[in-house]
PDB file of C-alpha atoms in Angstrom:
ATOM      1  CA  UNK A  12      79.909 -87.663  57.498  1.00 54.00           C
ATOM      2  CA  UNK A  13      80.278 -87.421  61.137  1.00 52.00           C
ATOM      3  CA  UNK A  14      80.928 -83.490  60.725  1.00 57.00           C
ATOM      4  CA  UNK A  15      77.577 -82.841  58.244  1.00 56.00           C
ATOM      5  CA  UNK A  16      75.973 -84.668  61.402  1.00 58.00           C
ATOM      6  CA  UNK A  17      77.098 -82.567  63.648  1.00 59.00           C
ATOM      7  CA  UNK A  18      76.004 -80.032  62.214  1.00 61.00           C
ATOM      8  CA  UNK A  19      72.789 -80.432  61.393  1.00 60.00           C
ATOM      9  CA  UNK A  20      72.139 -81.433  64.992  1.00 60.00           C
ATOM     10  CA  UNK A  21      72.752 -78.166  66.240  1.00 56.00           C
ATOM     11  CA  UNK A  22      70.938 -76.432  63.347  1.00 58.00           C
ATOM     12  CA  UNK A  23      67.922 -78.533  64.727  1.00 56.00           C
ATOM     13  CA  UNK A  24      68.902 -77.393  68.657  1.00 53.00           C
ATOM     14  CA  UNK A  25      69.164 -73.786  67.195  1.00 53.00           C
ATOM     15  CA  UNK A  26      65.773 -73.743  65.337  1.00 55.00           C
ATOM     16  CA  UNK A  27      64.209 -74.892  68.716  1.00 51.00           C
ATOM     17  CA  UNK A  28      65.704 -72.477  70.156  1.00 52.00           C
ATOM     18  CA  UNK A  29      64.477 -69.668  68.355  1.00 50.00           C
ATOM     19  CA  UNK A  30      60.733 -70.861  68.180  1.00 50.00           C
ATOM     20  CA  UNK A  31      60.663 -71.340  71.730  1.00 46.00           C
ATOM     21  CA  UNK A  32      62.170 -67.947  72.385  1.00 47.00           C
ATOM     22  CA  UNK A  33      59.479 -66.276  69.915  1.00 47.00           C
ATOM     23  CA  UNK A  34      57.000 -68.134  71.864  1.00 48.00           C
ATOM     24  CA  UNK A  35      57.474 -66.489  75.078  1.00 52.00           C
ATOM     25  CA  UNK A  36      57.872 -63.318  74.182  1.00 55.00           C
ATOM     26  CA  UNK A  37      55.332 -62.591  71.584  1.00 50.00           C
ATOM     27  CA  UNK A  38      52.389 -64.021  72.259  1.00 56.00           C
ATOM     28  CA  UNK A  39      49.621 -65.418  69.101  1.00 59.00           C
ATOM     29  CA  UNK A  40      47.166 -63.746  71.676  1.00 61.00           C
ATOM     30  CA  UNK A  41      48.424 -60.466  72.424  1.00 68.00           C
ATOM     31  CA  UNK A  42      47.647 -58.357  69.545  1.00 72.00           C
ATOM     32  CA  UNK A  43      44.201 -58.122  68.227  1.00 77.00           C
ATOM     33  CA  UNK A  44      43.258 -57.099  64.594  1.00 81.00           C
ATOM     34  CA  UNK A  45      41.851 -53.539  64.645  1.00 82.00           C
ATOM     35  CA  UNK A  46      39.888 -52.154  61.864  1.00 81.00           C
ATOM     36  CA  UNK A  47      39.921 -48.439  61.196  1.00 76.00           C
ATOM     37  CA  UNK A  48      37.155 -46.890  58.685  1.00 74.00           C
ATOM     38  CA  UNK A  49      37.837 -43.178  57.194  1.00 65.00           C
ATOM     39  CA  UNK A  50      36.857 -41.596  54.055  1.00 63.00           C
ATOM     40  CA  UNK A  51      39.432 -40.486  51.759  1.00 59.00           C
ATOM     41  CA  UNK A  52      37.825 -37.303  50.515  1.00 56.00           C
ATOM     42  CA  UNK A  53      37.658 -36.222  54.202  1.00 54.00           C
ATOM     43  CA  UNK A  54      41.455 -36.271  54.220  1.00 55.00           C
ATOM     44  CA  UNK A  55      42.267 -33.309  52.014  1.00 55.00           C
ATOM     45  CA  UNK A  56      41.530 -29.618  51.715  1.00 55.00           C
ATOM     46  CA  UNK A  57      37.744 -28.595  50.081  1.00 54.00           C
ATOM     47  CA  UNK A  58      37.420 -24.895  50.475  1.00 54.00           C
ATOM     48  CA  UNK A  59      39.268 -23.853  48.203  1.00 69.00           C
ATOM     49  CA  UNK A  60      36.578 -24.437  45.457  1.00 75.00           C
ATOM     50  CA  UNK A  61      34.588 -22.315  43.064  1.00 79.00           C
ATOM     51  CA  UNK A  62      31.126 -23.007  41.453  1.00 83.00           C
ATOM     52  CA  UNK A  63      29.642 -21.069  38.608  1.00 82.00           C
ATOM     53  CA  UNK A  64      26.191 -20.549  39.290  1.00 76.00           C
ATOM     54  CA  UNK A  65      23.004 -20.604  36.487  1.00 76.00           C
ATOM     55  CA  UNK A  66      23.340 -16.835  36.036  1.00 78.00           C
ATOM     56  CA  UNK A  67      27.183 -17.273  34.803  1.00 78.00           C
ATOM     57  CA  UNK A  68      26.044 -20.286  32.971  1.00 80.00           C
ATOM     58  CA  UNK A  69      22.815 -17.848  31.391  1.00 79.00           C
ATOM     59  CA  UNK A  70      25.135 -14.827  30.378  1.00 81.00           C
ATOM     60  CA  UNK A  71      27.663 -17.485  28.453  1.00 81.00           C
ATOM     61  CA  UNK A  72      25.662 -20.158  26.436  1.00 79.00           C
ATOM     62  CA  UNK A  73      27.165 -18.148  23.320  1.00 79.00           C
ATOM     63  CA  UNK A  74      30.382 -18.090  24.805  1.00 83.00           C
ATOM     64  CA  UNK A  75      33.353 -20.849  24.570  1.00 87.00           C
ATOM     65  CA  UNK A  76      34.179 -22.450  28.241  1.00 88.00           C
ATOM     66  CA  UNK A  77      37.402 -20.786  28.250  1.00 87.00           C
ATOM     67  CA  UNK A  78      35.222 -16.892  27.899  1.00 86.00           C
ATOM     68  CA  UNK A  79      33.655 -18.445  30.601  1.00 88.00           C
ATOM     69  CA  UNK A  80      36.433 -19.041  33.219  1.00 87.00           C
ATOM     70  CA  UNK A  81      37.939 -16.076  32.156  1.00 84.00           C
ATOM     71  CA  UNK A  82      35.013 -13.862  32.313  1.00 83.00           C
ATOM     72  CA  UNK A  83      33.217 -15.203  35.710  1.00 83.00           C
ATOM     73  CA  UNK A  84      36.176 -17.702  38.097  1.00 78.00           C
ATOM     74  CA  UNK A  85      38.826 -14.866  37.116  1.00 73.00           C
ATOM     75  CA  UNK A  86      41.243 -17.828  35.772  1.00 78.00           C
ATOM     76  CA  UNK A  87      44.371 -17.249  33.946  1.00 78.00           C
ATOM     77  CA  UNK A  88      43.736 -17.966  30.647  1.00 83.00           C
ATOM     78  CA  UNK A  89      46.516 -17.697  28.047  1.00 82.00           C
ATOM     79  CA  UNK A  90      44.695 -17.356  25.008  1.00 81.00           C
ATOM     80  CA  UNK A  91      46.066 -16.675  21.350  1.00 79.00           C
ATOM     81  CA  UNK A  92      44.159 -14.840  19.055  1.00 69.00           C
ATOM     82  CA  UNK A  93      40.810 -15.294  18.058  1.00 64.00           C
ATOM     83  CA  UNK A  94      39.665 -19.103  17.362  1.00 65.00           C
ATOM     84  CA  UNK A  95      43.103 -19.908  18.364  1.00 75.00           C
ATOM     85  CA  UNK A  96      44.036 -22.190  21.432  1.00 83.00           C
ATOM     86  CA  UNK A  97      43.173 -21.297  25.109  1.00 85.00           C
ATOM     87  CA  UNK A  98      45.019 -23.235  27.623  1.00 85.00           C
ATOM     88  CA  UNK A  99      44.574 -22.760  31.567  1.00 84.00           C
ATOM     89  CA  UNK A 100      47.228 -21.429  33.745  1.00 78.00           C
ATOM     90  CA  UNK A 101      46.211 -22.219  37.424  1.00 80.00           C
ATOM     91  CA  UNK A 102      48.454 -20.886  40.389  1.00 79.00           C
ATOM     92  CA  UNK A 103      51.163 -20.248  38.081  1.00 78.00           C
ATOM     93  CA  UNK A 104      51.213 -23.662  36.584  1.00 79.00           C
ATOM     94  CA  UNK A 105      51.730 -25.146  33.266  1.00 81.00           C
ATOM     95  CA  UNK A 106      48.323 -26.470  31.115  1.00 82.00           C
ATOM     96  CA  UNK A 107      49.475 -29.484  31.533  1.00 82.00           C
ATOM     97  CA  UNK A 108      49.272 -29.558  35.531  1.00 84.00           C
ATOM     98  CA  UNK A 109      45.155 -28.960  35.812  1.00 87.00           C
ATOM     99  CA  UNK A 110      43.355 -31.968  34.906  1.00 87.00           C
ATOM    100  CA  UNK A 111      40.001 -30.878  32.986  1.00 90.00           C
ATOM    101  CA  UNK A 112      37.261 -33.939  33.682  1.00 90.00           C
ATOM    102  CA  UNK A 113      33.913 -34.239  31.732  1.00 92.00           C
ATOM    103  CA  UNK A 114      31.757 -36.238  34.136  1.00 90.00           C
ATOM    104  CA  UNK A 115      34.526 -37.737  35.554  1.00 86.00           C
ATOM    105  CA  UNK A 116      36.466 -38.313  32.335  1.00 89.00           C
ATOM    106  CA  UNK A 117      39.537 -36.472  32.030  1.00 88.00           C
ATOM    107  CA  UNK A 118      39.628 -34.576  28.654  1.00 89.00           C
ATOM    108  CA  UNK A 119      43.647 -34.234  29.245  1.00 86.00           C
ATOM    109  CA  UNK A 120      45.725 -34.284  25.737  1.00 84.00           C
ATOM    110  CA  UNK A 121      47.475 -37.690  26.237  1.00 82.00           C
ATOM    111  CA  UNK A 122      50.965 -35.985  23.988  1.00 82.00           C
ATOM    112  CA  UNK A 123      50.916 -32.975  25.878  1.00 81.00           C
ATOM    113  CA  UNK A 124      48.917 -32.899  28.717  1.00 79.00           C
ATOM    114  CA  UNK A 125      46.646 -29.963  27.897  1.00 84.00           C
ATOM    115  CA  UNK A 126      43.252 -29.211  27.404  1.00 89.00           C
ATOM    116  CA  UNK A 127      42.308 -25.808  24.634  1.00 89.00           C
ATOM    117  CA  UNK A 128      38.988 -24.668  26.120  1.00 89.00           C
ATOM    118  CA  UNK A 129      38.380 -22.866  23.040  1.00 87.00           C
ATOM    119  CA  UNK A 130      36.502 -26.473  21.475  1.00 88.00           C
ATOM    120  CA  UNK A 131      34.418 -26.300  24.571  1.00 90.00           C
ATOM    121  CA  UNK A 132      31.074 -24.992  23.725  1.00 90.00           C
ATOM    122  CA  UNK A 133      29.515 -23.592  27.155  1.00 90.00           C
ATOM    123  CA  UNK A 134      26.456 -24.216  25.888  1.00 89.00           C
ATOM    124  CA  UNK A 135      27.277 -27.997  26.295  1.00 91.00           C
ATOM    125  CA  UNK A 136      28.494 -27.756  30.021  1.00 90.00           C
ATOM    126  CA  UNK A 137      25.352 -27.877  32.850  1.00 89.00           C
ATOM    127  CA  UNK A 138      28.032 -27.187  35.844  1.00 89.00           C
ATOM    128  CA  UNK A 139      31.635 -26.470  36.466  1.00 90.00           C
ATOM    129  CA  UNK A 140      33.207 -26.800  40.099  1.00 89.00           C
ATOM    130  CA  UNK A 141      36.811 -25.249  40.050  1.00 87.00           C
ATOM    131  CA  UNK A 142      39.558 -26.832  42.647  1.00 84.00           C
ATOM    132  CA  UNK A 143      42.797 -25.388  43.177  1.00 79.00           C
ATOM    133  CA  UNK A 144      43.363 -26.591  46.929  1.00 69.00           C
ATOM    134  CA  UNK A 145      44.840 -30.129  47.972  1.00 66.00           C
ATOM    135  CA  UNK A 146      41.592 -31.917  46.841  1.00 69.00           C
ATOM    136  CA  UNK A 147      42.835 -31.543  43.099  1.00 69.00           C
ATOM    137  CA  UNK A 148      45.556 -34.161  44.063  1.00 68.00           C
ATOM    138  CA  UNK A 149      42.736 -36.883  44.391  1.00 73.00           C
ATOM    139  CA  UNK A 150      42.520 -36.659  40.094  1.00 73.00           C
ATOM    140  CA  UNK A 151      45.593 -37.293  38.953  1.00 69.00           C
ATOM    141  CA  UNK A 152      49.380 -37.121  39.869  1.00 69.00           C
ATOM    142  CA  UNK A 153      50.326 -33.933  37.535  1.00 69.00           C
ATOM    143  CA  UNK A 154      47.852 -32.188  39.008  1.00 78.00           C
ATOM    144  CA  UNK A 155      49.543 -29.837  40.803  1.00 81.00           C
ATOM    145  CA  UNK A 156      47.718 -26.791  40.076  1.00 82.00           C
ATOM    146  CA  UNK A 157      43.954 -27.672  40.069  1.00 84.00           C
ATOM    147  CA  UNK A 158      40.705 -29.046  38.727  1.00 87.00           C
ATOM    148  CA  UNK A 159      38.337 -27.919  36.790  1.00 89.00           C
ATOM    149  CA  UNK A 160      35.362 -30.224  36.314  1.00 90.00           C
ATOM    150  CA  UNK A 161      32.529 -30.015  34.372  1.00 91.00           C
ATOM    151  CA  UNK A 162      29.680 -32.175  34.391  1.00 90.00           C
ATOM    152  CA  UNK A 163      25.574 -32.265  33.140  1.00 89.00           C
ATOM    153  CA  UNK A 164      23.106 -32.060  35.081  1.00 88.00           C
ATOM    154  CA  UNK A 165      20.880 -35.101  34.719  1.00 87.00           C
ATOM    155  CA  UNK A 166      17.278 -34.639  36.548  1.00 88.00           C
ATOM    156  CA  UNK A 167      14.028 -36.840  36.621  1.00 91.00           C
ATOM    157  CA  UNK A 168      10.394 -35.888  36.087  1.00 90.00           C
ATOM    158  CA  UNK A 169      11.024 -32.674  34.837  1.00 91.00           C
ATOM    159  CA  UNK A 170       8.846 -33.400  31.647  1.00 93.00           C
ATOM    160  CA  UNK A 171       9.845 -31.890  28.231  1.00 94.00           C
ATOM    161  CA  UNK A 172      12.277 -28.871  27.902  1.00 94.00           C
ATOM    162  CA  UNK A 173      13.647 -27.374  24.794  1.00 94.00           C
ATOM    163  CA  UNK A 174      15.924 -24.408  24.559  1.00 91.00           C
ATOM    164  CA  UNK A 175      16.802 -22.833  21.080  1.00 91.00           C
ATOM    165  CA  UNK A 176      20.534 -20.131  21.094  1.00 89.00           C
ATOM    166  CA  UNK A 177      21.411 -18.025  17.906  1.00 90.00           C
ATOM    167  CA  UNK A 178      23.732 -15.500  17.816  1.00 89.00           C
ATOM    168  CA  UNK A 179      25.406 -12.927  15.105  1.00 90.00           C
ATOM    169  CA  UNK A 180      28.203 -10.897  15.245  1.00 87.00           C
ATOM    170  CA  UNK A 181      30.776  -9.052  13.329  1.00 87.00           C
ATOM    171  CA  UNK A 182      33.223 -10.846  11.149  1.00 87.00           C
ATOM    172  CA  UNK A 183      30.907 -13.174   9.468  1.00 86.00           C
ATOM    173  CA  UNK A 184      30.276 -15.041  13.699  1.00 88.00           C
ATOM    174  CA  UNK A 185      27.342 -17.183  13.747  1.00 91.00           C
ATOM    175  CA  UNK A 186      26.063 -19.824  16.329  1.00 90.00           C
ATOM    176  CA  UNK A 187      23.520 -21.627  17.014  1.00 92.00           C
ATOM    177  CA  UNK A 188      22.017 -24.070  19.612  1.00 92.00           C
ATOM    178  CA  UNK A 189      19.313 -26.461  20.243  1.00 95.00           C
ATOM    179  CA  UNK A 190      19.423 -28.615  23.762  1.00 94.00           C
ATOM    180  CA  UNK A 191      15.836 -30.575  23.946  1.00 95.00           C
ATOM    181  CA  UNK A 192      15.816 -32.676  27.267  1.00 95.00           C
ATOM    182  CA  UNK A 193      12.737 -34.786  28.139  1.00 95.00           C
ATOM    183  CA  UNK A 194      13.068 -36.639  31.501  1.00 93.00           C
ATOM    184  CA  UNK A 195      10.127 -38.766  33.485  1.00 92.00           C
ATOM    185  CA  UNK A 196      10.130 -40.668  36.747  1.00 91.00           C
ATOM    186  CA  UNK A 197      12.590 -43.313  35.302  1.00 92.00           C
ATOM    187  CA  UNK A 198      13.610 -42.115  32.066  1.00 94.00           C
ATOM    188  CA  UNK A 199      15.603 -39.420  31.278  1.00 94.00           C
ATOM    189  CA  UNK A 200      17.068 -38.216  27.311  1.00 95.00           C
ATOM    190  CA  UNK A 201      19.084 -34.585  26.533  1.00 95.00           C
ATOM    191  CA  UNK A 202      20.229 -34.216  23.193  1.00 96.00           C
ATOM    192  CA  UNK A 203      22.316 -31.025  22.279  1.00 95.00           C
ATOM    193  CA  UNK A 204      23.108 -29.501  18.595  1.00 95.00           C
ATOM    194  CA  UNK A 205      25.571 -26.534  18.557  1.00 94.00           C
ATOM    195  CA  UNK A 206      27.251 -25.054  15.210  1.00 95.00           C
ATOM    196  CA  UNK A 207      29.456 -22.161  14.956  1.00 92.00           C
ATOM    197  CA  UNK A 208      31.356 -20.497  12.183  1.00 92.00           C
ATOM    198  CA  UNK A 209      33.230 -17.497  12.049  1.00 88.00           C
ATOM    199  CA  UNK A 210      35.167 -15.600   8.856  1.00 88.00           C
ATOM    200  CA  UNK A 211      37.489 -13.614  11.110  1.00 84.00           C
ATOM    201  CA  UNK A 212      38.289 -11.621   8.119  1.00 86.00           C
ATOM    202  CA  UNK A 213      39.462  -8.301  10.493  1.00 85.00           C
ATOM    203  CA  UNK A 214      41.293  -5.214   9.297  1.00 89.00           C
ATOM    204  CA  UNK A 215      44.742  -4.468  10.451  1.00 88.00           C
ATOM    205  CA  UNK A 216      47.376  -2.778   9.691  1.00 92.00           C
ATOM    206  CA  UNK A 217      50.363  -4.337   7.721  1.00 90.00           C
ATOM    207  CA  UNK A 218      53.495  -2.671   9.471  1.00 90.00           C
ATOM    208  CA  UNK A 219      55.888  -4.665   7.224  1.00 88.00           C
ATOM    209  CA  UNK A 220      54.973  -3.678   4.118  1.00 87.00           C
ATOM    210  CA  UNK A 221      55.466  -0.738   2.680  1.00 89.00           C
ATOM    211  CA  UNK A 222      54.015   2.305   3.620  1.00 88.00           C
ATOM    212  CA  UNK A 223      51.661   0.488   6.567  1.00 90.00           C
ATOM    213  CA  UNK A 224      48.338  -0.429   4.071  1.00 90.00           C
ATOM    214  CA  UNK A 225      45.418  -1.465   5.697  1.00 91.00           C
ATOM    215  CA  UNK A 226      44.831  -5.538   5.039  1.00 89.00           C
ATOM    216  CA  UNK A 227      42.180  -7.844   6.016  1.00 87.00           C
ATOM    217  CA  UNK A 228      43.205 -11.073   7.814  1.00 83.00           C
ATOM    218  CA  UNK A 229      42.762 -14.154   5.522  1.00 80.00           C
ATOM    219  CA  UNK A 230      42.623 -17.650   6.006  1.00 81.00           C
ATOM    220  CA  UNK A 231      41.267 -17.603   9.817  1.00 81.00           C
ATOM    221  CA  UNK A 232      38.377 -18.455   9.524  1.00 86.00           C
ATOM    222  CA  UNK A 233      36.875 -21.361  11.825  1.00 87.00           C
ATOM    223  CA  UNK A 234      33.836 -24.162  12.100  1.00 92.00           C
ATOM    224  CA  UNK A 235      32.572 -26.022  14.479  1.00 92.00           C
ATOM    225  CA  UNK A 236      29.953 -28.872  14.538  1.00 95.00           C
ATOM    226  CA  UNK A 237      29.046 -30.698  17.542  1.00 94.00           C
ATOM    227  CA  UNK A 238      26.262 -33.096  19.099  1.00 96.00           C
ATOM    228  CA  UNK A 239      26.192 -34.657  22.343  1.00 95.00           C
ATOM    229  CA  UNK A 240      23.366 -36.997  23.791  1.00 96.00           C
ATOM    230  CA  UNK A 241      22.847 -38.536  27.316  1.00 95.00           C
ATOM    231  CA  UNK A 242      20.629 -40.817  28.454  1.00 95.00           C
ATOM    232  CA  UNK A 243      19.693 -42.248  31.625  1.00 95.00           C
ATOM    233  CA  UNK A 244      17.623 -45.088  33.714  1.00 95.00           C
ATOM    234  CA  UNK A 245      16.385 -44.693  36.878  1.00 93.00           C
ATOM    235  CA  UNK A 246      17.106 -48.536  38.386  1.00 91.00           C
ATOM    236  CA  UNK A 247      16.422 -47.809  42.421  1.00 87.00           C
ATOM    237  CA  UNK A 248      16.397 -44.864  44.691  1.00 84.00           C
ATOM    238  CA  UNK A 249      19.986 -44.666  44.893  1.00 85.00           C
ATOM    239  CA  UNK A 250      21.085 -46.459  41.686  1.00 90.00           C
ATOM    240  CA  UNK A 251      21.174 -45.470  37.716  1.00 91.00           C
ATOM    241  CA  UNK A 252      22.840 -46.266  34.524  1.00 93.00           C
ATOM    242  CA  UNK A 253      23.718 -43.376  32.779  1.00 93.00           C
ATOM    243  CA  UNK A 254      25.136 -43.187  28.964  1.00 93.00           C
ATOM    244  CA  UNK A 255      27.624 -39.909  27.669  1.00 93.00           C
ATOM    245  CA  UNK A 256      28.238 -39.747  24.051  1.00 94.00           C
ATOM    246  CA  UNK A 257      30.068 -36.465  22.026  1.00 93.00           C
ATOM    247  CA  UNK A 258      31.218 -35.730  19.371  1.00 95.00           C
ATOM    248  CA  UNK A 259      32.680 -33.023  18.236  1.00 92.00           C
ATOM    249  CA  UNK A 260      34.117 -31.659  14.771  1.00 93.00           C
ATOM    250  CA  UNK A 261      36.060 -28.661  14.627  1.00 89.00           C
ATOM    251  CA  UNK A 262      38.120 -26.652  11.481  1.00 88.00           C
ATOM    252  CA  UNK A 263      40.537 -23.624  11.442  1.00 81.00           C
TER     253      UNK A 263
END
């Protein structure tokens, strides 16, 4: 008993000790709380960036968004075959390290990471800013290679607008378009139609069978349906709710 006493008197000295030492040589008063303010976007690389203007936009409303990288940002595009997929091959990196955003939304494949540009219908996208500097970091962890974001382009008072696409090709192609956009001082509606079908029903010829005949490619053929509407309110100068809704339907 007289031993536990003991020592938890000089546990109690000890602790004493210590506070009165911390006391002295750290003052409560010394150090003041400092604030410091900085944006975060201000802390990585932005020139490396590419914008397709309204004349790339113009030339490739009958195009697919991966035609229209490949034609106007000079992107690697691995594409395969007609109607087939088109992924995006950034700096030498995989699909799956370039994060592809919709209005902020990334369109990423959760399995696999990748995006095929071929369901994109450029006649649905209004801009696309391309990233492939150390700003691309600030939209997701895997990617390493880039950004490529598309987005609409949402105005006021602009009154009513309608804009009608068709198109016809060889191999049975066919698309068409409709984007009808009415927007006033605090209200603002687009609403887009697009449907595409192709037969793909080329010649070629048949090397492994005999004597080379000349066949014509079956079962490729491809359809596409899609509709997307957006709609907006104007709730102060600097303030809006905005709505995004697409769908999309697509058979090979």
């Amino acid at each position: 008993m007289k031993r536990a006493t003991s020592i938890w008197i000089l546990l109690l000295f000890l602790s004493f000790g210590i506070k009165a030492q911390t006391d002295d040589e750290f003052p409560r008063d010394t150090l003041k709380t400092a604030v410091i303010v900085d944006q975060r976007l201000g802390s990585f690389e932005r020139e490396q960036l590419h914008t397709l203007d309204s004349t790339d936009k113009n030339l490739h409303t009958a195009s697919n968004l991966g035609e229209m990288l490949q034609n106007t940002a000079g992107l690697n595009l691995k594409v395969y075959g007609g109607g087939g997929v088109t992924s995006a091959s950034l700096r030498g990196g995989q699909a799956a390290q370039t994060a592809v955003l919709w209005n902020g939304m990334n369109l990423q494949d959760p399995l696999n990471g990748g995006v095929n540009f071929s369901l994109i219908p450029a006649f649905f996208i209004d801009q696309v800013d391309i990233h492939t500097g150390g700003y691309s970091a600030l939209f997701g962890s895997g990617a390493v290679s880039g950004s490529i974001h598309t987005a609409s382009m949402l105005k006021f008072s602009e009154g009513l607008q309608i804009s009608v696409q068709q198109q016809f090709a060889s191999f049975g192609t066919q698309q068409s378009g409709v984007d009808i956009r009415y927007s006033g001082a605090r209200f603002l509606n687009t609403t887009k139609l697009f449907y595409r079908k192709a037969d793909n029903d080329f010649p070629f010829i048949n090397t492994q069978q005999f004597g080379s005949p000349l066949e014509y490619q079956r079962n490729a053929n491809e359809k596409e349906i899609g509709i997307m509407q957006e709609n907006a309110v104007r709730l102060g100068k600097k303030m809006r709710l905005s709505s995004h809704v697409w769908w999309l339907k697509n058979h090979h």
